[in-house]
PDB file of C-alpha atoms (C1' of nucleotides) in Angstrom:
ATOM      1  CA  MET A  85     186.760 117.151 254.563  1.00  0.00           C
ATOM      2  CA  PHE A  86     184.037 114.896 256.535  1.00  0.00           C
ATOM      3  CA  LYS A  87     181.293 113.806 254.380  1.00  0.00           C
ATOM      4  CA  GLU A  88     177.714 113.482 256.255  1.00  0.00           C
ATOM      5  CA  LEU A  89     176.702 110.140 257.028  1.00  0.00           C
ATOM      6  CA  ASP A  90     173.177 109.267 256.188  1.00  0.00           C
ATOM      7  CA  PRO A  91     171.379 109.026 259.343  1.00  0.00           C
ATOM      8  CA  LEU A  92     169.353 106.373 258.443  1.00  0.00           C
ATOM      9  CA  LEU A  93     172.323 104.087 258.072  1.00  0.00           C
ATOM     10  CA  HIS A  94     174.161 105.294 260.557  1.00  0.00           C
ATOM     11  CA  SER A  95     172.711 103.149 263.081  1.00  0.00           C
ATOM     12  CA  GLN A  96     173.960  99.746 264.504  1.00  0.00           C
ATOM     13  CA  LEU A  97     170.950  97.282 263.309  1.00  0.00           C
ATOM     14  CA  ARG A  98     169.858  99.422 260.076  1.00  0.00           C
ATOM     15  CA  LEU A  99     173.897  99.036 259.131  1.00  0.00           C
ATOM     16  CA  ALA A 100     173.422  94.798 260.174  1.00  0.00           C
ATOM     17  CA  VAL A 101     170.258  94.400 258.041  1.00  0.00           C
ATOM     18  CA  MET A 102     171.842  96.197 254.913  1.00  0.00           C
ATOM     19  CA  SER A 103     175.016  94.781 255.449  1.00  0.00           C
ATOM     20  CA  LEU A 104     173.157  91.440 255.286  1.00  0.00           C
ATOM     21  CA  LEU A 105     170.641  92.279 252.424  1.00  0.00           C
ATOM     22  CA  ILE A 106     173.534  93.400 250.157  1.00  0.00           C
ATOM     23  CA  GLY A 107     175.151  89.875 250.067  1.00  0.00           C
ATOM     24  CA  VAL A 108     172.129  87.865 248.647  1.00  0.00           C
ATOM     25  CA  ALA A 109     169.053  88.197 246.523  1.00  0.00           C
ATOM     26  CA  GLU A 110     166.576  88.384 249.453  1.00  0.00           C
ATOM     27  CA  ALA A 111     166.409  87.109 253.475  1.00  0.00           C
ATOM     28  CA  ASP A 112     163.285  87.121 256.024  1.00  0.00           C
ATOM     29  CA  PHE A 113     162.475  88.097 258.621  1.00  0.00           C
ATOM     30  CA  VAL A 114     163.281  85.254 260.743  1.00  0.00           C
ATOM     31  CA  PHE A 115     167.118  85.053 258.803  1.00  0.00           C
ATOM     32  CA  LEU A 116     167.877  89.080 259.841  1.00  0.00           C
ATOM     33  CA  LYS A 117     166.754  88.047 263.335  1.00  0.00           C
ATOM     34  CA  GLU A 118     169.349  85.301 263.638  1.00  0.00           C
ATOM     35  CA  LYS A 119     171.781  87.139 261.881  1.00  0.00           C
ATOM     36  CA  THR A 120     171.927  90.281 263.810  1.00  0.00           C
ATOM     37  CA  GLY A 121     170.810  89.444 267.127  1.00  0.00           C
ATOM     38  CA  ALA A 122     168.104  92.000 267.444  1.00  0.00           C
ATOM     39  CA  THR A 123     165.001  91.643 269.037  1.00  0.00           C
ATOM     40  CA  ALA A 124     162.109  91.337 266.808  1.00  0.00           C
ATOM     41  CA  GLY A 125     160.503  94.269 267.482  1.00  0.00           C
ATOM     42  CA  ASN A 126     163.917  96.379 267.238  1.00  0.00           C
ATOM     43  CA  LEU A 127     164.351  94.515 264.161  1.00  0.00           C
ATOM     44  CA  SER A 128     160.943  95.448 262.885  1.00  0.00           C
ATOM     45  CA  VAL A 129     160.749  98.691 263.273  1.00  0.00           C
ATOM     46  CA  GLN A 130     164.119  99.609 261.796  1.00  0.00           C
ATOM     47  CA  ILE A 131     162.836  97.336 258.751  1.00  0.00           C
ATOM     48  CA  ASP A 132     159.856  99.973 258.452  1.00  0.00           C
ATOM     49  CA  LYS A 133     162.351 102.725 258.425  1.00  0.00           C
ATOM     50  CA  LEU A 134     164.574 101.227 255.584  1.00  0.00           C
ATOM     51  CA  ASN A 135     161.296 100.023 253.901  1.00  0.00           C
ATOM     52  CA  GLU A 136     159.659 103.422 254.098  1.00  0.00           C
ATOM     53  CA  ALA A 137     163.312 105.245 252.740  1.00  0.00           C
ATOM     54  CA  GLY A 138     163.175 103.117 249.833  1.00  0.00           C
ATOM     55  CA  TYR A 139     166.535 101.117 250.641  1.00  0.00           C
ATOM     56  CA  ILE A 140     164.460  97.990 250.833  1.00  0.00           C
ATOM     57  CA  SER A 141     161.348  96.424 249.581  1.00  0.00           C
ATOM     58  CA  VAL A 142     159.295  94.019 252.075  1.00  0.00           C
ATOM     59  CA  GLU A 143     156.954  91.963 250.542  1.00  0.00           C
ATOM     60  CA  LYS A 144     154.946  89.339 253.108  1.00  0.00           C
ATOM     61  CA  THR A 145     153.633  85.896 252.009  1.00  0.00           C
ATOM     62  CA  PHE A 146     153.070  82.720 253.605  1.00  0.00           C
ATOM     63  CA  ALA A 147     155.423  79.603 253.759  1.00  0.00           C
ATOM     64  CA  GLY A 148     152.920  77.123 254.039  1.00  0.00           C
ATOM     65  CA  LYS A 149     150.213  78.666 256.511  1.00  0.00           C
ATOM     66  CA  MET A 150     152.988  80.637 258.605  1.00  0.00           C
ATOM     67  CA  PRO A 151     153.404  84.424 257.341  1.00  0.00           C
ATOM     68  CA  ARG A 152     156.784  85.288 256.282  1.00  0.00           C
ATOM     69  CA  THR A 153     158.537  88.811 255.446  1.00  0.00           C
ATOM     70  CA  ILE A 154     160.739  89.031 252.521  1.00  0.00           C
ATOM     71  CA  CYS A 155     163.630  91.893 252.531  1.00  0.00           C
ATOM     72  CA  ARG A 156     165.273  92.544 249.441  1.00  0.00           C
ATOM     73  CA  ILE A 157     167.528  95.485 248.968  1.00  0.00           C
ATOM     74  CA  THR A 158     166.524  97.948 246.266  1.00  0.00           C
ATOM     75  CA  PRO A 159     169.064 100.092 243.648  1.00  0.00           C
ATOM     76  CA  LYS A 160     168.805 103.163 245.610  1.00  0.00           C
ATOM     77  CA  GLY A 161     169.987 101.143 248.630  1.00  0.00           C
ATOM     78  CA  VAL A 162     172.668 100.079 247.059  1.00  0.00           C
ATOM     79  CA  LYS A 163     173.828 103.693 246.448  1.00  0.00           C
ATOM     80  CA  ALA A 164     173.003 104.533 249.482  1.00  0.00           C
ATOM     81  CA  PHE A 165     175.117 102.130 250.982  1.00  0.00           C
ATOM     82  CA  ASP A 166     177.810 102.565 248.966  1.00  0.00           C
ATOM     83  CA  ASP A 167     177.611 106.231 249.689  1.00  0.00           C
ATOM     84  CA  TYR A 168     177.627 105.735 253.501  1.00  0.00           C
ATOM     85  CA  VAL A 169     180.966 103.692 253.245  1.00  0.00           C
ATOM     86  CA  LYS A 170     182.413 106.580 251.141  1.00  0.00           C
ATOM     87  CA  ALA A 171     181.759 108.843 253.679  1.00  0.00           C
ATOM     88  CA  LEU A 172     182.570 106.877 256.477  1.00  0.00           C
ATOM     89  CA  LYS A 173     185.813 106.745 255.149  1.00  0.00           C
ATOM     90  CA  THR A 174     186.642 109.708 255.271  1.00  0.00           C
ATOM     91  CA  TYR A 175     186.464 109.449 258.892  1.00  0.00           C
ATOM     92  CA  LEU A 176     188.931 106.277 259.078  1.00  0.00           C
ATOM     93  CA  ASN A 177     191.759 107.546 257.017  1.00  0.00           C
ATOM     94  CA  SER A 178     194.344 107.730 260.352  1.00  0.00           C
TER      95      SER A 178
ATOM     96  CA  MET B 210     180.112  87.909 262.675  1.00  0.00           C
ATOM     97  CA  PHE B 211     178.764  91.684 263.553  1.00  0.00           C
ATOM     98  CA  LYS B 212     180.670  93.257 266.378  1.00  0.00           C
ATOM     99  CA  GLU B 213     179.379  95.717 268.412  1.00  0.00           C
ATOM    100  CA  LEU B 214     179.958  99.035 267.667  1.00  0.00           C
ATOM    101  CA  ASP B 215     181.329 101.494 270.673  1.00  0.00           C
ATOM    102  CA  PRO B 216     178.043 103.644 271.152  1.00  0.00           C
ATOM    103  CA  LEU B 217     180.510 106.420 272.178  1.00  0.00           C
ATOM    104  CA  LEU B 218     182.399 106.780 268.796  1.00  0.00           C
ATOM    105  CA  HIS B 219     178.874 106.017 266.634  1.00  0.00           C
ATOM    106  CA  SER B 220     178.325 109.593 266.561  1.00  0.00           C
ATOM    107  CA  GLN B 221     179.116 111.511 263.699  1.00  0.00           C
ATOM    108  CA  LEU B 222     180.566 114.355 265.334  1.00  0.00           C
ATOM    109  CA  ARG B 223     182.698 112.693 268.419  1.00  0.00           C
ATOM    110  CA  LEU B 224     184.019 110.531 265.890  1.00  0.00           C
ATOM    111  CA  ALA B 225     185.143 113.423 263.455  1.00  0.00           C
ATOM    112  CA  VAL B 226     187.112 114.759 266.691  1.00  0.00           C
ATOM    113  CA  MET B 227     188.429 111.665 267.270  1.00  0.00           C
ATOM    114  CA  SER B 228     189.276 111.412 263.894  1.00  0.00           C
ATOM    115  CA  LEU B 229     190.975 114.679 263.719  1.00  0.00           C
ATOM    116  CA  LEU B 230     193.064 113.997 267.055  1.00  0.00           C
ATOM    117  CA  ILE B 231     194.436 111.001 266.048  1.00  0.00           C
ATOM    118  CA  GLY B 232     196.684 112.288 263.556  1.00  0.00           C
ATOM    119  CA  VAL B 233     198.092 115.337 265.714  1.00  0.00           C
ATOM    120  CA  ALA B 234     199.480 115.929 268.709  1.00  0.00           C
ATOM    121  CA  GLU B 235     197.267 118.197 269.972  1.00  0.00           C
ATOM    122  CA  ALA B 236     194.373 120.023 268.921  1.00  0.00           C
ATOM    123  CA  ASP B 237     192.087 123.210 270.376  1.00  0.00           C
ATOM    124  CA  PHE B 238     188.800 124.093 270.583  1.00  0.00           C
ATOM    125  CA  VAL B 239     188.314 126.589 267.846  1.00  0.00           C
ATOM    126  CA  PHE B 240     190.309 124.238 265.457  1.00  0.00           C
ATOM    127  CA  LEU B 241     187.936 120.782 266.092  1.00  0.00           C
ATOM    128  CA  LYS B 242     184.920 123.706 265.621  1.00  0.00           C
ATOM    129  CA  GLU B 243     186.504 124.890 262.630  1.00  0.00           C
ATOM    130  CA  LYS B 244     187.236 121.387 260.960  1.00  0.00           C
ATOM    131  CA  THR B 245     184.243 119.604 261.940  1.00  0.00           C
ATOM    132  CA  GLY B 246     181.716 122.415 261.125  1.00  0.00           C
ATOM    133  CA  ALA B 247     179.810 121.858 264.308  1.00  0.00           C
ATOM    134  CA  THR B 248     178.122 124.722 266.539  1.00  0.00           C
ATOM    135  CA  ALA B 249     180.459 125.212 269.807  1.00  0.00           C
ATOM    136  CA  GLY B 250     177.922 123.913 271.952  1.00  0.00           C
ATOM    137  CA  ASN B 251     177.323 120.544 270.294  1.00  0.00           C
ATOM    138  CA  LEU B 252     181.239 120.268 270.519  1.00  0.00           C
ATOM    139  CA  SER B 253     181.555 121.389 273.762  1.00  0.00           C
ATOM    140  CA  VAL B 254     179.451 118.796 274.926  1.00  0.00           C
ATOM    141  CA  GLN B 255     180.741 116.258 272.663  1.00  0.00           C
ATOM    142  CA  ILE B 256     184.024 116.697 273.934  1.00  0.00           C
ATOM    143  CA  ASP B 257     182.822 116.417 277.537  1.00  0.00           C
ATOM    144  CA  LYS B 258     181.936 112.892 276.632  1.00  0.00           C
ATOM    145  CA  LEU B 259     184.773 112.065 275.022  1.00  0.00           C
ATOM    146  CA  ASN B 260     186.754 113.186 278.322  1.00  0.00           C
ATOM    147  CA  GLU B 261     185.001 111.568 280.536  1.00  0.00           C
ATOM    148  CA  ALA B 262     185.108 108.310 278.555  1.00  0.00           C
ATOM    149  CA  GLY B 263     188.965 108.897 279.169  1.00  0.00           C
ATOM    150  CA  TYR B 264     189.406 108.753 275.117  1.00  0.00           C
ATOM    151  CA  ILE B 265     190.896 112.333 274.991  1.00  0.00           C
ATOM    152  CA  SER B 266     192.355 114.638 277.539  1.00  0.00           C
ATOM    153  CA  VAL B 267     191.038 118.506 278.017  1.00  0.00           C
ATOM    154  CA  GLU B 268     193.342 120.805 279.522  1.00  0.00           C
ATOM    155  CA  LYS B 269     192.168 124.427 279.492  1.00  0.00           C
ATOM    156  CA  THR B 270     195.275 127.514 279.820  1.00  0.00           C
ATOM    157  CA  PHE B 271     194.990 130.753 278.326  1.00  0.00           C
ATOM    158  CA  ALA B 272     196.446 132.211 275.052  1.00  0.00           C
ATOM    159  CA  GLY B 273     197.217 135.543 276.181  1.00  0.00           C
ATOM    160  CA  LYS B 274     194.375 136.440 277.887  1.00  0.00           C
ATOM    161  CA  MET B 275     191.622 134.456 276.005  1.00  0.00           C
ATOM    162  CA  PRO B 276     190.890 130.765 276.977  1.00  0.00           C
ATOM    163  CA  ARG B 277     192.311 127.781 275.089  1.00  0.00           C
ATOM    164  CA  THR B 278     190.850 124.375 275.309  1.00  0.00           C
ATOM    165  CA  ILE B 279     193.367 121.817 274.383  1.00  0.00           C
ATOM    166  CA  CYS B 280     192.569 118.355 273.577  1.00  0.00           C
ATOM    167  CA  ARG B 281     194.451 115.386 273.429  1.00  0.00           C
ATOM    168  CA  ILE B 282     193.600 111.678 271.987  1.00  0.00           C
ATOM    169  CA  THR B 283     194.848 109.094 275.063  1.00  0.00           C
ATOM    170  CA  PRO B 284     196.321 105.340 274.391  1.00  0.00           C
ATOM    171  CA  LYS B 285     192.836 104.317 275.519  1.00  0.00           C
ATOM    172  CA  GLY B 286     191.250 106.387 272.838  1.00  0.00           C
ATOM    173  CA  VAL B 287     193.775 105.333 270.260  1.00  0.00           C
ATOM    174  CA  LYS B 288     192.535 102.117 271.044  1.00  0.00           C
ATOM    175  CA  ALA B 289     188.891 102.298 270.843  1.00  0.00           C
ATOM    176  CA  PHE B 290     188.985 104.308 267.762  1.00  0.00           C
ATOM    177  CA  ASP B 291     191.239 100.751 266.758  1.00  0.00           C
ATOM    178  CA  ASP B 292     188.326  98.577 268.161  1.00  0.00           C
ATOM    179  CA  TYR B 293     185.644 101.119 266.594  1.00  0.00           C
ATOM    180  CA  VAL B 294     187.384 100.560 262.870  1.00  0.00           C
ATOM    181  CA  LYS B 295     187.675  97.303 263.354  1.00  0.00           C
ATOM    182  CA  ALA B 296     183.858  96.637 264.272  1.00  0.00           C
ATOM    183  CA  LEU B 297     183.068  98.790 261.410  1.00  0.00           C
ATOM    184  CA  LYS B 298     184.561  96.762 259.066  1.00  0.00           C
ATOM    185  CA  THR B 299     182.359  93.381 259.898  1.00  0.00           C
ATOM    186  CA  TYR B 300     179.682  95.365 258.785  1.00  0.00           C
ATOM    187  CA  LEU B 301     180.915  96.646 255.317  1.00  0.00           C
ATOM    188  CA  ASN B 302     182.103  93.435 253.948  1.00  0.00           C
ATOM    189  CA  SER B 303     179.879  93.401 251.351  1.00  0.00           C
TER     190      SER B 303
ATOM    191  C1'  DT C  79     139.362  69.168 271.869  1.00  0.00           C
ATOM    192  C1'  DA C  80     140.804  72.108 275.346  1.00  0.00           C
ATOM    193  C1'  DA C  81     144.819  74.491 277.217  1.00  0.00           C
ATOM    194  C1'  DA C  82     149.698  75.619 276.919  1.00  0.00           C
ATOM    195  C1'  DT C  83     153.038  76.649 273.723  1.00  0.00           C
ATOM    196  C1'  DT C  84     155.659  78.835 269.601  1.00  0.00           C
ATOM    197  C1'  DT C  85     156.004  81.503 265.738  1.00  0.00           C
ATOM    198  C1'  DG C  86     156.029  85.495 263.908  1.00  0.00           C
ATOM    199  C1'  DG C  87     155.316  89.500 263.908  1.00  0.00           C
ATOM    200  C1'  DT C  88     153.313  94.576 265.619  1.00  0.00           C
ATOM    201  C1'  DT C  89     152.677  98.580 268.633  1.00  0.00           C
ATOM    202  C1'  DT C  90     153.755 101.042 272.480  1.00  0.00           C
ATOM    203  C1'  DA C  91     156.518 102.820 276.431  1.00  0.00           C
ATOM    204  C1'  DT C  92     161.024 104.767 277.946  1.00  0.00           C
ATOM    205  C1'  DA C  93     165.314 106.483 278.008  1.00  0.00           C
ATOM    206  C1'  DT C  94     169.393 108.481 275.781  1.00  0.00           C
ATOM    207  C1'  DC C  95     171.419 111.022 272.554  1.00  0.00           C
ATOM    208  C1'  DA C  96     171.991 114.697 269.469  1.00  0.00           C
ATOM    209  C1'  DT C  97     171.788 119.373 268.296  1.00  0.00           C
ATOM    210  C1'  DA C  98     171.055 124.228 268.363  1.00  0.00           C
ATOM    211  C1'  DA C  99     169.440 127.885 270.849  1.00  0.00           C
ATOM    212  C1'  DA C 100     170.459 130.769 274.618  1.00  0.00           C
ATOM    213  C1'  DC C 101     173.440 132.090 278.313  1.00  0.00           C
ATOM    214  C1'  DT C 102     178.427 133.590 280.610  1.00  0.00           C
ATOM    215  C1'  DT C 103     182.291 135.571 281.180  1.00  0.00           C
ATOM    216  C1'  DG C 104     185.673 138.167 280.417  1.00  0.00           C
ATOM    217  C1'  DT C 105     188.329 141.016 275.770  1.00  0.00           C
ATOM    218  C1'  DT C 106     188.415 144.038 272.580  1.00  0.00           C
ATOM    219  C1'  DT C 107     187.504 147.806 269.643  1.00  0.00           C
ATOM    220  C1'  DA C 108     184.670 152.454 268.574  1.00  0.00           C
TER     221       DA C 108
ATOM    222  C1'  DT D 246     182.014 153.360 278.117  1.00  0.00           C
ATOM    223  C1'  DA D 247     178.969 151.087 275.251  1.00  0.00           C
ATOM    224  C1'  DA D 248     179.002 148.168 271.568  1.00  0.00           C
ATOM    225  C1'  DA D 249     180.805 144.146 269.524  1.00  0.00           C
ATOM    226  C1'  DC D 250     183.223 139.679 269.208  1.00  0.00           C
ATOM    227  C1'  DA D 251     185.570 135.406 271.292  1.00  0.00           C
ATOM    228  C1'  DA D 252     185.422 131.278 273.959  1.00  0.00           C
ATOM    229  C1'  DG D 253     183.179 128.423 275.712  1.00  0.00           C
ATOM    230  C1'  DT D 254     178.677 126.248 278.502  1.00  0.00           C
ATOM    231  C1'  DT D 255     174.048 125.147 280.012  1.00  0.00           C
ATOM    232  C1'  DT D 256     169.800 123.978 278.603  1.00  0.00           C
ATOM    233  C1'  DA D 257     165.820 122.807 276.500  1.00  0.00           C
ATOM    234  C1'  DT D 258     163.585 119.801 272.675  1.00  0.00           C
ATOM    235  C1'  DG D 259     163.048 116.439 269.295  1.00  0.00           C
ATOM    236  C1'  DA D 260     164.503 112.504 267.276  1.00  0.00           C
ATOM    237  C1'  DT D 261     166.362 108.079 268.011  1.00  0.00           C
ATOM    238  C1'  DA D 262     167.403 103.236 269.500  1.00  0.00           C
ATOM    239  C1'  DT D 263     165.621  99.519 271.824  1.00  0.00           C
ATOM    240  C1'  DA D 264     162.970  96.422 274.470  1.00  0.00           C
ATOM    241  C1'  DA D 265     158.988  95.071 276.831  1.00  0.00           C
ATOM    242  C1'  DA D 266     154.440  94.187 276.169  1.00  0.00           C
ATOM    243  C1'  DC D 267     151.052  92.454 273.042  1.00  0.00           C
ATOM    244  C1'  DC D 268     148.736  89.723 269.099  1.00  0.00           C
ATOM    245  C1'  DA D 269     147.139  86.625 266.119  1.00  0.00           C
ATOM    246  C1'  DA D 270     147.563  82.232 264.277  1.00  0.00           C
ATOM    247  C1'  DA D 271     149.396  77.538 263.908  1.00  0.00           C
ATOM    248  C1'  DT D 272     150.808  73.920 266.514  1.00  0.00           C
ATOM    249  C1'  DT D 273     151.993  70.923 270.091  1.00  0.00           C
ATOM    250  C1'  DT D 274     150.830  68.398 274.472  1.00  0.00           C
ATOM    251  C1'  DA D 275     147.644  66.437 277.635  1.00  0.00           C
TER     252       DA D 275
END
DNA sequence: TAAATTTGGTTTATATCATAAACTTGTTTA
DNA sequence: TAAACAAGTTTATGATATAAACCAAATTTA
């Protein structure tokens, strides 16, 4: 009947981040912040969680002298996102 | 870009309840409990929240001598569900 | 060059939420 | 009448989302 919804993805901000990352090769912190409209603190926490789950990879580099955090979705993340969408659909067939 | 997700509907159990109710004229507590697999306590709490939000109406009657709680989705609930689905789609266009 | 501001974040505190365990009220069965 | 069951409700707790506060380095301004 209803499939379980991965709690890691069933969060507005984390879902937005994954949604953005799935469409691009990579995206940095500032880009994600602007696109999602999230506060930096909240975004930082949610990126950590996605990273720890292995759904995204996080690379910390420098753009010139300024720090730059680059995020990329992983194959595991793509699969999780896909599964989440499938599960969601079991709730939306009204 | 991303639309807000109504926090009242962005909950696995409440979403399941709404999903069930949108397809039928009415459903009682026991039916909802069986279909969702939720515990009675959790279901009771979430039904209350949906009721207080005006998304469903709750009628307490008796089936013979046993109590029976009947739930129905309201027009407001239908609209909220519809809006939620629309908002969700802004996250899934990958 | 010193002070103020901006950038790019992280850490911490809080308020809310989802959930299950425990409880209640009444009914049926042995 | 005691035990078991039915249909919920209340309560306790642990997790979660979120923003406020903070920090270090770089840049701009006076």
